[in-house]
């Protein structure tokens, strides 16, 4: 499981001092950087080969501007060409939101899903939830 920490920015708040609900997907995507690195070493977008096909976010409590946030990321499921990532947004040791994202390894040349390479599959399995 990976841990990513951030300090909320003032621009991410709403009029009530909460983090706007449109911010969580961006934070969760950033926390998936170690996964993107597996598929696109050096974050070389010319080698982009992942597409997001689904994500859900469930908010459990408000996220506030005043306190840092930790995001925990793990792999929930691995299929032939797709895998699912689960994430938790924590603030002050309290669960604030959970996310679930399905990504597909994609062959842009042939416009279809492609099997996840075995070396990457092994690394994803290392990130799997216990």
PDB file of C-alpha atoms in Angstrom:
ATOM      1  CA  UNK A   1       0.000   0.000   0.000  1.00  0.00           C
ATOM      2  CA  UNK A   2       1.319   3.408  -0.942  1.00  0.00           C
ATOM      3  CA  UNK A   3       0.959   6.534   1.162  1.00  0.00           C
ATOM      4  CA  UNK A   4       0.801  10.002  -0.393  1.00  0.00           C
ATOM      5  CA  UNK A   5       0.541  13.126   1.745  1.00  0.00           C
ATOM      6  CA  UNK A   6      -0.601  16.592   0.772  1.00  0.00           C
ATOM      7  CA  UNK A   7      -1.622  19.912   2.226  1.00  0.00           C
ATOM      8  CA  UNK A   8      -4.948  21.160   0.874  1.00  0.00           C
ATOM      9  CA  UNK A   9      -4.749  24.414  -1.037  1.00  0.00           C
ATOM     10  CA  UNK A  10      -6.992  27.364  -0.277  1.00  0.00           C
ATOM     11  CA  UNK A  11      -8.228  27.314  -3.897  1.00  0.00           C
ATOM     12  CA  UNK A  12      -9.612  23.794  -3.296  1.00  0.00           C
ATOM     13  CA  UNK A  13     -12.108  24.958  -0.672  1.00  0.00           C
ATOM     14  CA  UNK A  14     -15.740  25.917  -0.939  1.00  0.00           C
ATOM     15  CA  UNK A  15     -17.486  28.745   0.892  1.00  0.00           C
ATOM     16  CA  UNK A  16     -17.820  26.583   4.022  1.00  0.00           C
ATOM     17  CA  UNK A  17     -14.092  25.777   4.265  1.00  0.00           C
ATOM     18  CA  UNK A  18     -14.612  22.209   3.061  1.00  0.00           C
ATOM     19  CA  UNK A  19     -12.559  20.740   0.264  1.00  0.00           C
ATOM     20  CA  UNK A  20     -14.757  20.852  -2.825  1.00  0.00           C
ATOM     21  CA  UNK A  21     -16.018  17.444  -3.961  1.00  0.00           C
ATOM     22  CA  UNK A  22     -14.443  17.962  -7.396  1.00  0.00           C
ATOM     23  CA  UNK A  23     -10.962  17.905  -5.836  1.00  0.00           C
ATOM     24  CA  UNK A  24     -10.948  14.307  -4.571  1.00  0.00           C
ATOM     25  CA  UNK A  25     -10.663  12.708  -8.046  1.00  0.00           C
ATOM     26  CA  UNK A  26      -7.598  14.857  -8.768  1.00  0.00           C
ATOM     27  CA  UNK A  27      -5.956  13.964  -5.460  1.00  0.00           C
ATOM     28  CA  UNK A  28      -6.661  10.271  -5.976  1.00  0.00           C
ATOM     29  CA  UNK A  29      -5.204  10.364  -9.473  1.00  0.00           C
ATOM     30  CA  UNK A  30      -2.016  11.987  -8.176  1.00  0.00           C
ATOM     31  CA  UNK A  31      -1.729   9.322  -5.485  1.00  0.00           C
ATOM     32  CA  UNK A  32      -1.751   6.691  -8.274  1.00  0.00           C
ATOM     33  CA  UNK A  33       1.572   8.004  -9.659  1.00  0.00           C
ATOM     34  CA  UNK A  34       3.531   4.894  -8.527  1.00  0.00           C
ATOM     35  CA  UNK A  35       1.167   2.801 -10.646  1.00  0.00           C
ATOM     36  CA  UNK A  36       1.515   5.086 -13.659  1.00  0.00           C
ATOM     37  CA  UNK A  37       5.291   4.807 -13.262  1.00  0.00           C
ATOM     38  CA  UNK A  38       5.060   1.027 -13.720  1.00  0.00           C
ATOM     39  CA  UNK A  39       3.337   1.407 -17.075  1.00  0.00           C
ATOM     40  CA  UNK A  40       5.054   4.614 -18.251  1.00  0.00           C
ATOM     41  CA  UNK A  41       8.566   4.795 -16.745  1.00  0.00           C
ATOM     42  CA  UNK A  42       9.708   8.365 -16.303  1.00  0.00           C
ATOM     43  CA  UNK A  43       6.095   9.442 -16.821  1.00  0.00           C
ATOM     44  CA  UNK A  44       6.786   9.426 -20.550  1.00  0.00           C
ATOM     45  CA  UNK A  45       3.376  10.230 -22.034  1.00  0.00           C
ATOM     46  CA  UNK A  46       4.534   9.085 -25.469  1.00  0.00           C
ATOM     47  CA  UNK A  47       4.239   5.598 -23.932  1.00  0.00           C
ATOM     48  CA  UNK A  48       0.796   6.200 -22.425  1.00  0.00           C
ATOM     49  CA  UNK A  49      -1.042   2.900 -22.250  1.00  0.00           C
ATOM     50  CA  UNK A  50      -3.642   3.171 -19.499  1.00  0.00           C
ATOM     51  CA  UNK A  51      -7.210   4.361 -19.660  1.00  0.00           C
ATOM     52  CA  UNK A  52      -9.604   4.956 -16.799  1.00  0.00           C
ATOM     53  CA  UNK A  53     -12.877   3.173 -17.442  1.00  0.00           C
ATOM     54  CA  UNK A  54     -14.602   3.712 -14.110  1.00  0.00           C
ATOM     55  CA  UNK A  55     -14.197   5.458 -10.791  1.00  0.00           C
ATOM     56  CA  UNK A  56     -16.363   5.943  -7.754  1.00  0.00           C
ATOM     57  CA  UNK A  57     -15.824   8.068  -4.684  1.00  0.00           C
ATOM     58  CA  UNK A  58     -17.755   7.804  -1.469  1.00  0.00           C
ATOM     59  CA  UNK A  59     -17.497  10.637   1.026  1.00  0.00           C
ATOM     60  CA  UNK A  60     -17.672   9.575   4.662  1.00  0.00           C
ATOM     61  CA  UNK A  61     -16.950  12.883   6.383  1.00  0.00           C
ATOM     62  CA  UNK A  62     -15.973  16.421   5.465  1.00  0.00           C
ATOM     63  CA  UNK A  63     -12.409  17.142   4.380  1.00  0.00           C
ATOM     64  CA  UNK A  64     -11.165  20.447   5.772  1.00  0.00           C
ATOM     65  CA  UNK A  65      -8.634  22.955   4.493  1.00  0.00           C
ATOM     66  CA  UNK A  66      -6.849  23.335   7.835  1.00  0.00           C
ATOM     67  CA  UNK A  67      -5.329  19.832   8.076  1.00  0.00           C
ATOM     68  CA  UNK A  68      -3.015  17.716   5.951  1.00  0.00           C
ATOM     69  CA  UNK A  69      -4.355  14.655   4.172  1.00  0.00           C
ATOM     70  CA  UNK A  70      -2.910  11.163   3.653  1.00  0.00           C
ATOM     71  CA  UNK A  71      -4.052   8.984   0.753  1.00  0.00           C
ATOM     72  CA  UNK A  72      -3.495   5.235   0.891  1.00  0.00           C
ATOM     73  CA  UNK A  73      -3.472   3.319  -2.388  1.00  0.00           C
ATOM     74  CA  UNK A  74      -3.617  -0.443  -2.995  1.00  0.00           C
ATOM     75  CA  UNK A  75      -4.559  -2.870  -5.742  1.00  0.00           C
ATOM     76  CA  UNK A  76      -7.859  -4.683  -5.165  1.00  0.00           C
ATOM     77  CA  UNK A  77      -8.173  -6.860  -8.269  1.00  0.00           C
ATOM     78  CA  UNK A  78      -6.036  -7.760 -11.282  1.00  0.00           C
ATOM     79  CA  UNK A  79      -7.565  -9.149 -14.463  1.00  0.00           C
ATOM     80  CA  UNK A  80      -6.052  -9.972 -17.837  1.00  0.00           C
ATOM     81  CA  UNK A  81      -5.989  -6.386 -19.142  1.00  0.00           C
ATOM     82  CA  UNK A  82      -7.586  -4.420 -16.313  1.00  0.00           C
ATOM     83  CA  UNK A  83      -7.053  -3.828 -12.618  1.00  0.00           C
ATOM     84  CA  UNK A  84      -8.858  -2.045  -9.834  1.00  0.00           C
ATOM     85  CA  UNK A  85      -7.280   0.381  -7.398  1.00  0.00           C
ATOM     86  CA  UNK A  86      -8.742   1.159  -3.985  1.00  0.00           C
ATOM     87  CA  UNK A  87      -7.876   4.345  -2.125  1.00  0.00           C
ATOM     88  CA  UNK A  88      -8.619   5.947   1.232  1.00  0.00           C
ATOM     89  CA  UNK A  89      -8.411   9.641   2.031  1.00  0.00           C
ATOM     90  CA  UNK A  90      -7.554  10.131   5.700  1.00  0.00           C
ATOM     91  CA  UNK A  91      -7.426  13.343   7.708  1.00  0.00           C
ATOM     92  CA  UNK A  92      -6.585  13.497  11.423  1.00  0.00           C
ATOM     93  CA  UNK A  93      -6.562   9.672  11.514  1.00  0.00           C
ATOM     94  CA  UNK A  94     -10.177   9.627  10.349  1.00  0.00           C
ATOM     95  CA  UNK A  95     -11.520   8.138   7.112  1.00  0.00           C
ATOM     96  CA  UNK A  96     -12.938  10.968   5.002  1.00  0.00           C
ATOM     97  CA  UNK A  97     -13.440   9.324   1.598  1.00  0.00           C
ATOM     98  CA  UNK A  98     -12.847   6.105  -0.303  1.00  0.00           C
ATOM     99  CA  UNK A  99     -12.247   5.682  -3.993  1.00  0.00           C
ATOM    100  CA  UNK A 100     -12.246   2.786  -6.412  1.00  0.00           C
ATOM    101  CA  UNK A 101     -10.830   3.101  -9.935  1.00  0.00           C
ATOM    102  CA  UNK A 102     -10.679   0.575 -12.764  1.00  0.00           C
ATOM    103  CA  UNK A 103      -7.851   1.033 -15.250  1.00  0.00           C
ATOM    104  CA  UNK A 104      -7.273  -0.836 -18.509  1.00  0.00           C
ATOM    105  CA  UNK A 105      -3.933  -1.522 -20.157  1.00  0.00           C
ATOM    106  CA  UNK A 106      -4.663  -0.235 -23.650  1.00  0.00           C
ATOM    107  CA  UNK A 107      -3.055  -0.646 -27.062  1.00  0.00           C
ATOM    108  CA  UNK A 108      -3.707   2.690 -28.752  1.00  0.00           C
ATOM    109  CA  UNK A 109      -2.371   1.516 -32.099  1.00  0.00           C
ATOM    110  CA  UNK A 110      -4.916  -1.308 -32.327  1.00  0.00           C
ATOM    111  CA  UNK A 111      -7.558   0.501 -30.247  1.00  0.00           C
ATOM    112  CA  UNK A 112      -8.161  -2.389 -27.862  1.00  0.00           C
ATOM    113  CA  UNK A 113      -7.325  -3.676 -24.414  1.00  0.00           C
ATOM    114  CA  UNK A 114      -3.988  -5.454 -24.107  1.00  0.00           C
ATOM    115  CA  UNK A 115      -2.821  -8.028 -21.562  1.00  0.00           C
ATOM    116  CA  UNK A 116      -0.882  -6.589 -18.627  1.00  0.00           C
ATOM    117  CA  UNK A 117       2.792  -7.573 -19.055  1.00  0.00           C
ATOM    118  CA  UNK A 118       3.921 -10.227 -16.554  1.00  0.00           C
ATOM    119  CA  UNK A 119       6.620  -8.033 -14.962  1.00  0.00           C
ATOM    120  CA  UNK A 120       4.078  -5.277 -14.310  1.00  0.00           C
ATOM    121  CA  UNK A 121       1.510  -7.805 -13.102  1.00  0.00           C
ATOM    122  CA  UNK A 122       4.036  -9.030 -10.519  1.00  0.00           C
ATOM    123  CA  UNK A 123       4.623  -5.481  -9.288  1.00  0.00           C
ATOM    124  CA  UNK A 124       0.856  -4.856  -9.068  1.00  0.00           C
ATOM    125  CA  UNK A 125       0.485  -8.031  -7.007  1.00  0.00           C
ATOM    126  CA  UNK A 126       3.062  -6.629  -4.576  1.00  0.00           C
ATOM    127  CA  UNK A 127       0.732  -3.645  -4.097  1.00  0.00           C
ATOM    128  CA  UNK A 128      -2.328  -5.812  -3.492  1.00  0.00           C
ATOM    129  CA  UNK A 129      -4.409  -5.367  -0.379  1.00  0.00           C
ATOM    130  CA  UNK A 130      -3.695  -7.887   2.345  1.00  0.00           C
TER     131      UNK A 130
END
